[in-house]
XYZ file of C-alpha atoms in Angstrom:
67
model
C -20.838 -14.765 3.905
C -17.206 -14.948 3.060
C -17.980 -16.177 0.010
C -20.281 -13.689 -1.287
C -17.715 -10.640 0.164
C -14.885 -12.601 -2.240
C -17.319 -12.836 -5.548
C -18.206 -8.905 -5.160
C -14.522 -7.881 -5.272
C -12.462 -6.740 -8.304
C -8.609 -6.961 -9.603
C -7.945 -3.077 -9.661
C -7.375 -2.115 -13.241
C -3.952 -0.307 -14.359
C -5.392 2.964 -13.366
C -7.033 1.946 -10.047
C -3.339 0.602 -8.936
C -1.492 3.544 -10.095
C -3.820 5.735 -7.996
C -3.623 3.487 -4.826
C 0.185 3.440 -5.072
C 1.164 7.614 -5.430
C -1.531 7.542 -2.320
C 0.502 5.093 -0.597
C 3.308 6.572 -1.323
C 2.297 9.990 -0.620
C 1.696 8.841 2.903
C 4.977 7.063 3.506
C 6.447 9.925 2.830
C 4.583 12.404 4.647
C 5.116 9.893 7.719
C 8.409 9.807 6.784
C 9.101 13.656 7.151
C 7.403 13.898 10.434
C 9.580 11.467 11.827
C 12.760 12.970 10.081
C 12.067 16.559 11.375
C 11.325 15.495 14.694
C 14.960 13.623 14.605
C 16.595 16.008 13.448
C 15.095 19.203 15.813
C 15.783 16.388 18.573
C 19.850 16.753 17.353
C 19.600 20.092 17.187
C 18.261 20.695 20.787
C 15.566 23.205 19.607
C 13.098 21.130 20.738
C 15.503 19.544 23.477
C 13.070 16.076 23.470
C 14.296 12.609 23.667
C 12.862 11.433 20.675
C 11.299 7.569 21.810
C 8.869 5.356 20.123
C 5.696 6.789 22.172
C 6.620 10.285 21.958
C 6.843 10.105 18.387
C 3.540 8.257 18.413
C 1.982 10.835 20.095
C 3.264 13.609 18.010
C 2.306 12.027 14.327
C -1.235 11.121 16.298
C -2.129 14.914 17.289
C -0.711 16.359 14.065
C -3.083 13.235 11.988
C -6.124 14.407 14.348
C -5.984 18.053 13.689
C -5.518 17.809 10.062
């Protein structure tokens, strides 16, 4: 079965990988803002929210689900 899955797939072409990397990147960086903002409107008390590892979790998980 494994096999057959591995003679089915591809090496992405020059185009292919180009694409899959400025989506990747796209992403980090959108993840990357979230958790940025949230930092600093954490510093700046307008939020007034220990930022932690679960809270932050939670946040980038409702704003992923309502997008």
């Amino acid at each position: 079965q494994s096999r057959r899955v591995l003679r089915l797939t591809k090496k992405p072409d020059a185009e292919e990988y180009k694409q899959i990397t400025k989506v990747s990147l796209i992403g980090i960086a959108i993840l990357g803002s979230v958790g940025y903002t949230l930092v600093v409107l954490s510093e700046e008390s307008l939020l007034g929210l220990p930022i932690t590892a679960g809270l932050t979790a939670a946040i980038v998980a409702y704003l992923i689900t309502t997008v």
